[in-house]
PDB file of C-alpha atoms in Angstrom:
ATOM      1  CA  UNK A 114     123.334 187.687 -23.632  1.00 50.00           C
ATOM      2  CA  UNK A 115     125.484 186.472 -26.400  1.00 55.00           C
ATOM      3  CA  UNK A 116     123.895 186.848 -29.632  1.00 54.00           C
ATOM      4  CA  UNK A 117     124.569 183.282 -30.558  1.00 53.00           C
ATOM      5  CA  UNK A 118     123.023 181.985 -27.841  1.00 53.00           C
ATOM      6  CA  UNK A 119     119.781 184.390 -28.005  1.00 55.00           C
ATOM      7  CA  UNK A 120     119.157 182.354 -31.691  1.00 55.00           C
ATOM      8  CA  UNK A 121     119.752 179.025 -30.211  1.00 55.00           C
ATOM      9  CA  UNK A 122     117.086 180.110 -27.383  1.00 52.00           C
ATOM     10  CA  UNK A 123     114.780 181.312 -30.041  1.00 55.00           C
ATOM     11  CA  UNK A 124     115.405 177.840 -31.864  1.00 52.00           C
ATOM     12  CA  UNK A 125     114.389 175.298 -29.213  1.00 50.00           C
ATOM     13  CA  UNK A 126     111.559 177.780 -28.337  1.00 50.00           C
ATOM     14  CA  UNK A 127     110.032 177.222 -31.671  1.00 50.00           C
ATOM     15  CA  UNK A 128     111.062 173.737 -31.740  1.00 46.00           C
ATOM     16  CA  UNK A 129     109.116 173.070 -28.593  1.00 45.00           C
ATOM     17  CA  UNK A 130     106.058 174.989 -30.013  1.00 45.00           C
ATOM     18  CA  UNK A 131     105.909 172.819 -32.806  1.00 44.00           C
ATOM     19  CA  UNK A 132     106.190 169.404 -31.006  1.00 43.00           C
ATOM     20  CA  UNK A 133     103.535 171.059 -28.165  1.00 40.00           C
ATOM     21  CA  UNK A 134     100.951 172.008 -30.695  1.00 49.00           C
ATOM     22  CA  UNK A 135      97.810 170.485 -30.270  1.00 49.00           C
ATOM     23  CA  UNK A 136      97.511 167.238 -32.326  1.00 80.00           C
ATOM     24  CA  UNK A 137      95.051 165.118 -30.048  1.00 78.00           C
ATOM     25  CA  UNK A 138      92.168 165.823 -27.811  1.00 84.00           C
ATOM     26  CA  UNK A 139      93.341 163.388 -25.102  1.00 73.00           C
ATOM     27  CA  UNK A 140      96.495 161.222 -24.890  1.00 67.00           C
ATOM     28  CA  UNK A 141      94.601 158.310 -26.846  1.00 69.00           C
ATOM     29  CA  UNK A 142      92.921 160.203 -28.992  1.00 76.00           C
ATOM     30  CA  UNK A 143      93.088 160.647 -32.778  1.00 86.00           C
ATOM     31  CA  UNK A 144      96.235 161.821 -34.432  1.00 88.00           C
ATOM     32  CA  UNK A 145      95.131 164.714 -36.510  1.00 90.00           C
ATOM     33  CA  UNK A 146      97.255 165.627 -39.215  1.00 90.00           C
ATOM     34  CA  UNK A 147      97.139 167.184 -42.774  1.00 88.00           C
ATOM     35  CA  UNK A 148      94.965 168.092 -44.271  1.00 91.00           C
ATOM     36  CA  UNK A 149      93.092 168.406 -40.906  1.00 92.00           C
ATOM     37  CA  UNK A 150      93.979 170.861 -38.552  1.00 89.00           C
ATOM     38  CA  UNK A 151      93.038 170.641 -34.864  1.00 87.00           C
ATOM     39  CA  UNK A 152      91.780 174.021 -32.835  1.00 79.00           C
ATOM     40  CA  UNK A 153      91.262 174.164 -28.830  1.00 66.00           C
ATOM     41  CA  UNK A 154      87.613 175.584 -29.812  1.00 63.00           C
ATOM     42  CA  UNK A 155      85.113 175.422 -32.937  1.00 63.00           C
ATOM     43  CA  UNK A 156      85.604 178.050 -35.398  1.00 61.00           C
ATOM     44  CA  UNK A 157      83.533 178.742 -38.452  1.00 56.00           C
ATOM     45  CA  UNK A 158      86.246 177.243 -40.613  1.00 61.00           C
ATOM     46  CA  UNK A 159      83.741 174.347 -42.716  1.00 59.00           C
ATOM     47  CA  UNK A 160      86.425 172.595 -44.272  1.00 80.00           C
ATOM     48  CA  UNK A 161      89.289 170.535 -42.528  1.00 89.00           C
ATOM     49  CA  UNK A 162      89.179 172.189 -38.993  1.00 90.00           C
ATOM     50  CA  UNK A 163      88.022 170.025 -36.141  1.00 92.00           C
ATOM     51  CA  UNK A 164      88.026 170.830 -32.223  1.00 90.00           C
ATOM     52  CA  UNK A 165      87.982 169.307 -29.013  1.00 88.00           C
ATOM     53  CA  UNK A 166      84.783 169.440 -27.111  1.00 84.00           C
ATOM     54  CA  UNK A 167      84.852 169.036 -23.421  1.00 79.00           C
ATOM     55  CA  UNK A 168      88.867 168.393 -24.041  1.00 72.00           C
ATOM     56  CA  UNK A 169      88.484 164.979 -25.007  1.00 80.00           C
ATOM     57  CA  UNK A 170      85.889 164.594 -28.012  1.00 88.00           C
ATOM     58  CA  UNK A 171      87.113 165.672 -31.276  1.00 91.00           C
ATOM     59  CA  UNK A 172      84.448 167.319 -33.098  1.00 92.00           C
ATOM     60  CA  UNK A 173      83.633 168.593 -36.961  1.00 93.00           C
ATOM     61  CA  UNK A 174      81.343 171.739 -37.838  1.00 91.00           C
ATOM     62  CA  UNK A 175      79.294 171.605 -40.632  1.00 90.00           C
ATOM     63  CA  UNK A 176      77.632 174.977 -41.692  1.00 83.00           C
ATOM     64  CA  UNK A 177      73.960 175.024 -41.693  1.00 82.00           C
ATOM     65  CA  UNK A 178      73.929 171.697 -39.740  1.00 88.00           C
ATOM     66  CA  UNK A 179      75.953 171.289 -36.675  1.00 90.00           C
ATOM     67  CA  UNK A 180      78.453 169.134 -35.269  1.00 92.00           C
ATOM     68  CA  UNK A 181      79.180 165.850 -35.466  1.00 94.00           C
ATOM     69  CA  UNK A 182      81.554 163.438 -33.256  1.00 94.00           C
ATOM     70  CA  UNK A 183      84.853 162.295 -35.496  1.00 94.00           C
ATOM     71  CA  UNK A 184      85.240 158.777 -34.915  1.00 93.00           C
ATOM     72  CA  UNK A 185      88.142 157.937 -36.647  1.00 93.00           C
ATOM     73  CA  UNK A 186      90.269 159.073 -39.678  1.00 94.00           C
ATOM     74  CA  UNK A 187      91.920 156.465 -42.299  1.00 94.00           C
ATOM     75  CA  UNK A 188      94.356 158.985 -44.354  1.00 94.00           C
ATOM     76  CA  UNK A 189      95.194 156.306 -46.666  1.00 93.00           C
ATOM     77  CA  UNK A 190      91.527 155.959 -48.090  1.00 94.00           C
ATOM     78  CA  UNK A 191      90.641 159.217 -47.427  1.00 95.00           C
ATOM     79  CA  UNK A 192      87.610 157.859 -45.189  1.00 96.00           C
ATOM     80  CA  UNK A 193      86.421 160.410 -42.310  1.00 95.00           C
ATOM     81  CA  UNK A 194      83.882 158.154 -39.746  1.00 95.00           C
ATOM     82  CA  UNK A 195      81.700 160.351 -38.055  1.00 95.00           C
ATOM     83  CA  UNK A 196      78.992 160.007 -35.076  1.00 93.00           C
ATOM     84  CA  UNK A 197      75.442 161.796 -34.710  1.00 93.00           C
ATOM     85  CA  UNK A 198      75.686 163.271 -30.738  1.00 91.00           C
ATOM     86  CA  UNK A 199      71.911 163.180 -31.016  1.00 91.00           C
ATOM     87  CA  UNK A 200      71.865 159.406 -32.152  1.00 91.00           C
ATOM     88  CA  UNK A 201      69.463 160.115 -35.139  1.00 92.00           C
ATOM     89  CA  UNK A 202      71.515 159.499 -38.019  1.00 93.00           C
ATOM     90  CA  UNK A 203      68.899 160.013 -40.574  1.00 94.00           C
ATOM     91  CA  UNK A 204      68.240 163.719 -39.234  1.00 94.00           C
ATOM     92  CA  UNK A 205      71.693 163.925 -40.738  1.00 94.00           C
ATOM     93  CA  UNK A 206      70.955 162.530 -43.723  1.00 95.00           C
ATOM     94  CA  UNK A 207      67.892 164.673 -44.192  1.00 94.00           C
ATOM     95  CA  UNK A 208      69.808 168.049 -43.173  1.00 94.00           C
ATOM     96  CA  UNK A 209      73.421 167.700 -44.333  1.00 93.00           C
ATOM     97  CA  UNK A 210      74.521 169.829 -47.093  1.00 91.00           C
ATOM     98  CA  UNK A 211      77.924 168.640 -48.266  1.00 92.00           C
ATOM     99  CA  UNK A 212      78.103 170.881 -51.351  1.00 88.00           C
ATOM    100  CA  UNK A 213      79.478 173.469 -49.218  1.00 81.00           C
ATOM    101  CA  UNK A 214      82.310 171.511 -47.955  1.00 90.00           C
ATOM    102  CA  UNK A 215      85.139 169.269 -49.694  1.00 92.00           C
ATOM    103  CA  UNK A 216      83.289 166.215 -48.290  1.00 95.00           C
ATOM    104  CA  UNK A 217      81.092 163.700 -49.822  1.00 95.00           C
ATOM    105  CA  UNK A 218      79.475 160.516 -48.912  1.00 96.00           C
ATOM    106  CA  UNK A 219      82.252 157.578 -48.703  1.00 95.00           C
ATOM    107  CA  UNK A 220      79.266 154.988 -49.946  1.00 93.00           C
ATOM    108  CA  UNK A 221      77.353 155.068 -53.069  1.00 94.00           C
ATOM    109  CA  UNK A 222      74.504 157.168 -52.741  1.00 95.00           C
ATOM    110  CA  UNK A 223      70.772 156.466 -54.079  1.00 96.00           C
ATOM    111  CA  UNK A 224      67.843 159.238 -54.039  1.00 97.00           C
ATOM    112  CA  UNK A 225      65.490 158.506 -50.920  1.00 97.00           C
ATOM    113  CA  UNK A 226      62.111 160.455 -50.152  1.00 97.00           C
ATOM    114  CA  UNK A 227      61.274 161.313 -46.712  1.00 97.00           C
ATOM    115  CA  UNK A 228      57.728 161.013 -46.063  1.00 96.00           C
ATOM    116  CA  UNK A 229      55.944 162.619 -43.100  1.00 97.00           C
ATOM    117  CA  UNK A 230      52.760 160.788 -42.378  1.00 97.00           C
ATOM    118  CA  UNK A 231      49.744 161.361 -39.943  1.00 96.00           C
ATOM    119  CA  UNK A 232      48.751 157.749 -39.474  1.00 94.00           C
ATOM    120  CA  UNK A 233      51.352 154.660 -39.794  1.00 93.00           C
ATOM    121  CA  UNK A 234      51.881 153.108 -43.292  1.00 91.00           C
ATOM    122  CA  UNK A 235      53.842 149.553 -44.401  1.00 87.00           C
ATOM    123  CA  UNK A 236      57.274 149.818 -43.526  1.00 86.00           C
ATOM    124  CA  UNK A 237      59.436 150.748 -40.175  1.00 90.00           C
ATOM    125  CA  UNK A 238      59.013 154.468 -39.236  1.00 94.00           C
ATOM    126  CA  UNK A 239      62.483 156.408 -38.126  1.00 95.00           C
ATOM    127  CA  UNK A 240      61.797 156.206 -34.532  1.00 94.00           C
ATOM    128  CA  UNK A 241      63.839 159.457 -34.044  1.00 93.00           C
ATOM    129  CA  UNK A 242      62.233 161.828 -36.475  1.00 95.00           C
ATOM    130  CA  UNK A 243      58.697 160.508 -35.651  1.00 95.00           C
ATOM    131  CA  UNK A 244      56.157 160.852 -32.499  1.00 93.00           C
ATOM    132  CA  UNK A 245      53.060 161.061 -31.353  1.00 91.00           C
ATOM    133  CA  UNK A 246      50.290 161.729 -34.596  1.00 90.00           C
ATOM    134  CA  UNK A 247      53.396 161.748 -37.143  1.00 94.00           C
ATOM    135  CA  UNK A 248      55.566 159.019 -38.541  1.00 96.00           C
ATOM    136  CA  UNK A 249      58.410 159.314 -40.727  1.00 97.00           C
ATOM    137  CA  UNK A 250      59.692 156.980 -43.210  1.00 96.00           C
ATOM    138  CA  UNK A 251      62.296 156.861 -46.299  1.00 95.00           C
ATOM    139  CA  UNK A 252      61.016 155.445 -49.194  1.00 95.00           C
ATOM    140  CA  UNK A 253      62.192 155.461 -53.188  1.00 94.00           C
ATOM    141  CA  UNK A 254      61.360 158.335 -55.102  1.00 95.00           C
ATOM    142  CA  UNK A 255      58.909 155.940 -57.452  1.00 93.00           C
ATOM    143  CA  UNK A 256      56.599 155.297 -54.810  1.00 92.00           C
ATOM    144  CA  UNK A 257      53.280 157.008 -54.823  1.00 93.00           C
ATOM    145  CA  UNK A 258      52.778 159.129 -51.932  1.00 93.00           C
ATOM    146  CA  UNK A 259      49.772 157.968 -49.796  1.00 93.00           C
ATOM    147  CA  UNK A 260      46.946 160.776 -48.935  1.00 94.00           C
ATOM    148  CA  UNK A 261      47.942 160.609 -45.342  1.00 94.00           C
ATOM    149  CA  UNK A 262      51.702 161.407 -45.857  1.00 96.00           C
ATOM    150  CA  UNK A 263      53.578 164.503 -47.486  1.00 96.00           C
ATOM    151  CA  UNK A 264      56.880 164.541 -48.788  1.00 96.00           C
ATOM    152  CA  UNK A 265      59.368 166.241 -46.970  1.00 95.00           C
ATOM    153  CA  UNK A 266      62.557 166.380 -49.301  1.00 95.00           C
ATOM    154  CA  UNK A 267      64.396 163.757 -51.560  1.00 96.00           C
ATOM    155  CA  UNK A 268      68.075 163.860 -51.101  1.00 96.00           C
ATOM    156  CA  UNK A 269      70.988 161.232 -52.210  1.00 96.00           C
ATOM    157  CA  UNK A 270      71.961 159.069 -49.167  1.00 95.00           C
ATOM    158  CA  UNK A 271      73.658 156.145 -48.673  1.00 93.00           C
ATOM    159  CA  UNK A 272      70.667 153.845 -47.410  1.00 92.00           C
ATOM    160  CA  UNK A 273      66.984 154.146 -46.461  1.00 92.00           C
ATOM    161  CA  UNK A 274      65.882 153.454 -42.956  1.00 92.00           C
ATOM    162  CA  UNK A 275      66.183 150.032 -42.016  1.00 87.00           C
ATOM    163  CA  UNK A 276      65.241 148.884 -37.890  1.00 85.00           C
ATOM    164  CA  UNK A 277      68.655 146.528 -38.664  1.00 84.00           C
ATOM    165  CA  UNK A 278      70.753 149.448 -39.566  1.00 78.00           C
ATOM    166  CA  UNK A 279      69.685 152.069 -36.890  1.00 65.00           C
ATOM    167  CA  UNK A 280      73.040 153.272 -35.481  1.00 70.00           C
ATOM    168  CA  UNK A 281      74.160 156.540 -34.873  1.00 73.00           C
ATOM    169  CA  UNK A 282      77.268 156.446 -37.094  1.00 77.00           C
ATOM    170  CA  UNK A 283      76.366 153.471 -39.679  1.00 84.00           C
ATOM    171  CA  UNK A 284      76.484 155.601 -42.866  1.00 88.00           C
ATOM    172  CA  UNK A 285      78.184 158.580 -41.855  1.00 92.00           C
ATOM    173  CA  UNK A 286      81.464 158.019 -43.571  1.00 95.00           C
ATOM    174  CA  UNK A 287      82.487 160.644 -45.666  1.00 96.00           C
ATOM    175  CA  UNK A 288      85.869 160.897 -48.184  1.00 96.00           C
ATOM    176  CA  UNK A 289      87.276 164.300 -48.940  1.00 94.00           C
ATOM    177  CA  UNK A 290      89.049 166.543 -51.647  1.00 86.00           C
ATOM    178  CA  UNK A 291      91.845 168.757 -51.650  1.00 76.00           C
ATOM    179  CA  UNK A 292      91.756 172.098 -53.380  1.00 64.00           C
ATOM    180  CA  UNK A 293      93.544 171.689 -56.654  1.00 62.00           C
ATOM    181  CA  UNK A 294      96.040 174.897 -57.607  1.00 52.00           C
ATOM    182  CA  UNK A 295      95.407 176.565 -60.827  1.00 51.00           C
ATOM    183  CA  UNK A 296      99.147 175.556 -62.491  1.00 49.00           C
ATOM    184  CA  UNK A 297      98.063 172.013 -61.640  1.00 49.00           C
ATOM    185  CA  UNK A 298      97.023 169.410 -64.458  1.00 49.00           C
ATOM    186  CA  UNK A 299      94.671 166.481 -63.926  1.00 45.00           C
ATOM    187  CA  UNK A 300      91.105 166.039 -62.912  1.00 44.00           C
ATOM    188  CA  UNK A 301      91.274 164.460 -59.737  1.00 43.00           C
ATOM    189  CA  UNK A 302      92.214 167.642 -57.402  1.00 40.00           C
ATOM    190  CA  UNK A 303      94.425 165.098 -54.898  1.00 39.00           C
ATOM    191  CA  UNK A 304      97.705 166.929 -54.838  1.00 39.00           C
ATOM    192  CA  UNK A 305      98.068 166.912 -51.329  1.00 40.00           C
ATOM    193  CA  UNK A 306     101.907 167.587 -50.871  1.00 38.00           C
ATOM    194  CA  UNK A 307     101.454 170.694 -52.986  1.00 36.00           C
ATOM    195  CA  UNK A 308      98.476 172.197 -51.343  1.00 38.00           C
ATOM    196  CA  UNK A 309      98.284 175.173 -49.361  1.00 38.00           C
ATOM    197  CA  UNK A 310      97.062 173.128 -46.303  1.00 38.00           C
ATOM    198  CA  UNK A 311     100.227 170.777 -46.323  1.00 39.00           C
ATOM    199  CA  UNK A 312     102.425 173.818 -46.516  1.00 39.00           C
ATOM    200  CA  UNK A 313     100.910 175.435 -43.474  1.00 42.00           C
ATOM    201  CA  UNK A 314     101.414 172.227 -41.591  1.00 41.00           C
ATOM    202  CA  UNK A 315     105.366 172.809 -42.553  1.00 44.00           C
ATOM    203  CA  UNK A 316     105.582 176.356 -41.498  1.00 50.00           C
ATOM    204  CA  UNK A 317     106.672 176.246 -38.276  1.00 48.00           C
ATOM    205  CA  UNK A 318     109.380 173.253 -39.032  1.00 52.00           C
ATOM    206  CA  UNK A 319     110.635 175.422 -41.817  1.00 57.00           C
ATOM    207  CA  UNK A 320     110.859 178.571 -39.723  1.00 55.00           C
ATOM    208  CA  UNK A 321     112.710 176.792 -36.887  1.00 54.00           C
ATOM    209  CA  UNK A 322     115.177 175.425 -39.572  1.00 60.00           C
ATOM    210  CA  UNK A 323     115.843 178.947 -40.481  1.00 59.00           C
ATOM    211  CA  UNK A 324     116.254 180.203 -37.254  1.00 57.00           C
ATOM    212  CA  UNK A 325     119.072 177.133 -36.401  1.00 56.00           C
ATOM    213  CA  UNK A 326     120.796 178.370 -39.687  1.00 65.00           C
ATOM    214  CA  UNK A 327     120.902 181.701 -38.752  1.00 66.00           C
ATOM    215  CA  UNK A 328     122.304 180.587 -35.130  1.00 65.00           C
ATOM    216  CA  UNK A 329     125.048 178.352 -36.702  1.00 62.00           C
ATOM    217  CA  UNK A 330     126.361 181.259 -38.993  1.00 67.00           C
ATOM    218  CA  UNK A 331     126.504 183.641 -35.938  1.00 70.00           C
ATOM    219  CA  UNK A 332     128.405 180.808 -33.992  1.00 67.00           C
ATOM    220  CA  UNK A 333     130.615 180.254 -36.927  1.00 71.00           C
ATOM    221  CA  UNK A 334     131.337 184.276 -37.395  1.00 69.00           C
ATOM    222  CA  UNK A 335     131.792 184.856 -33.607  1.00 71.00           C
ATOM    223  CA  UNK A 336     134.193 182.099 -34.032  1.00 70.00           C
ATOM    224  CA  UNK A 337     135.951 183.712 -36.597  1.00 73.00           C
ATOM    225  CA  UNK A 338     136.100 186.903 -35.018  1.00 69.00           C
ATOM    226  CA  UNK A 339     137.367 185.460 -31.653  1.00 66.00           C
ATOM    227  CA  UNK A 340     140.164 183.556 -33.695  1.00 71.00           C
ATOM    228  CA  UNK A 341     140.889 186.843 -35.352  1.00 65.00           C
ATOM    229  CA  UNK A 342     140.669 188.667 -31.919  1.00 66.00           C
ATOM    230  CA  UNK A 343     143.208 185.996 -30.664  1.00 66.00           C
ATOM    231  CA  UNK A 344     145.625 186.346 -33.245  1.00 64.00           C
ATOM    232  CA  UNK A 345     145.846 190.085 -33.471  1.00 59.00           C
ATOM    233  CA  UNK A 346     146.610 189.613 -29.370  1.00 64.00           C
ATOM    234  CA  UNK A 347     149.128 187.062 -30.016  1.00 61.00           C
ATOM    235  CA  UNK A 348     150.809 189.117 -32.479  1.00 62.00           C
ATOM    236  CA  UNK A 349     150.484 192.006 -29.952  1.00 63.00           C
ATOM    237  CA  UNK A 350     151.956 189.862 -27.411  1.00 66.00           C
ATOM    238  CA  UNK A 351     155.104 188.877 -29.672  1.00 63.00           C
ATOM    239  CA  UNK A 352     155.835 192.936 -30.936  1.00 66.00           C
ATOM    240  CA  UNK A 353     155.696 193.804 -27.348  1.00 63.00           C
ATOM    241  CA  UNK A 354     158.071 191.014 -26.219  1.00 59.00           C
ATOM    242  CA  UNK A 355     160.233 191.982 -29.221  1.00 64.00           C
ATOM    243  CA  UNK A 356     160.254 195.524 -27.995  1.00 66.00           C
ATOM    244  CA  UNK A 357     161.349 194.240 -24.418  1.00 63.00           C
ATOM    245  CA  UNK A 358     163.984 192.091 -25.622  1.00 60.00           C
ATOM    246  CA  UNK A 359     165.566 194.911 -27.654  1.00 63.00           C
ATOM    247  CA  UNK A 360     165.376 197.023 -24.837  1.00 64.00           C
ATOM    248  CA  UNK A 361     167.317 194.652 -22.838  1.00 63.00           C
ATOM    249  CA  UNK A 362     169.962 194.376 -25.263  1.00 62.00           C
ATOM    250  CA  UNK A 363     170.403 198.104 -25.084  1.00 63.00           C
ATOM    251  CA  UNK A 364     170.788 198.087 -21.162  1.00 58.00           C
ATOM    252  CA  UNK A 365     173.527 195.068 -21.597  1.00 58.00           C
ATOM    253  CA  UNK A 366     176.204 197.268 -22.848  1.00 58.00           C
ATOM    254  CA  UNK A 367     175.529 200.639 -21.100  1.00 57.00           C
ATOM    255  CA  UNK A 368     175.781 198.343 -17.461  1.00 54.00           C
ATOM    256  CA  UNK A 369     179.108 196.812 -18.930  1.00 54.00           C
ATOM    257  CA  UNK A 370     180.823 200.353 -19.696  1.00 56.00           C
TER     258      UNK A 370
END
């Protein structure tokens, strides 16, 4: 196979891979783009890696907690909306540790204390956390803990439990920050275009561009060599023609004599 065609084949193959790289879990799924990446399966990356569950559900994994469903992503407002697959959003609030991730709650948070009570108290208990003989509530930290209750944990969450807000996605909105380079100034840490995550997404197109440039260079080089070969061939033909013409001229006088 001709060398230029090898480079052209490599270029189109890499270009094909760049366009067929998974960016959705299904045809009508979420568009996944920087800073997020999409993997076919779950891995232990706690940052911006998403993966597909059962090929059609976009998921994200949080260390020391587990998996949540990605409902929507707004790249303009940097908002990630999640759904608890176990339909217990307050279990997420109670156990999710965002300090180990680049995420934080999108909404304003306040301190709430989770109480576990052996008998019902005033207020609505959290159904998905309560059961026979124990009733779980969210209260403000300033509330005196009754003798029949014990404090489980005080955490910063968007809101306490309310039967009007008992939805498995309400409040699970997160925003994110991107890592800032050491040589960057400023305190916002939102230099998306210059982060390693963004550069990673450009790697395949960059390689494809280098390959096509190499292929073009090889084609031009082959064209120049072919032109030189044709010029040499034409020159040889002209020299041969001149020699044959001279030979014929020498033969003519001999024939006349």
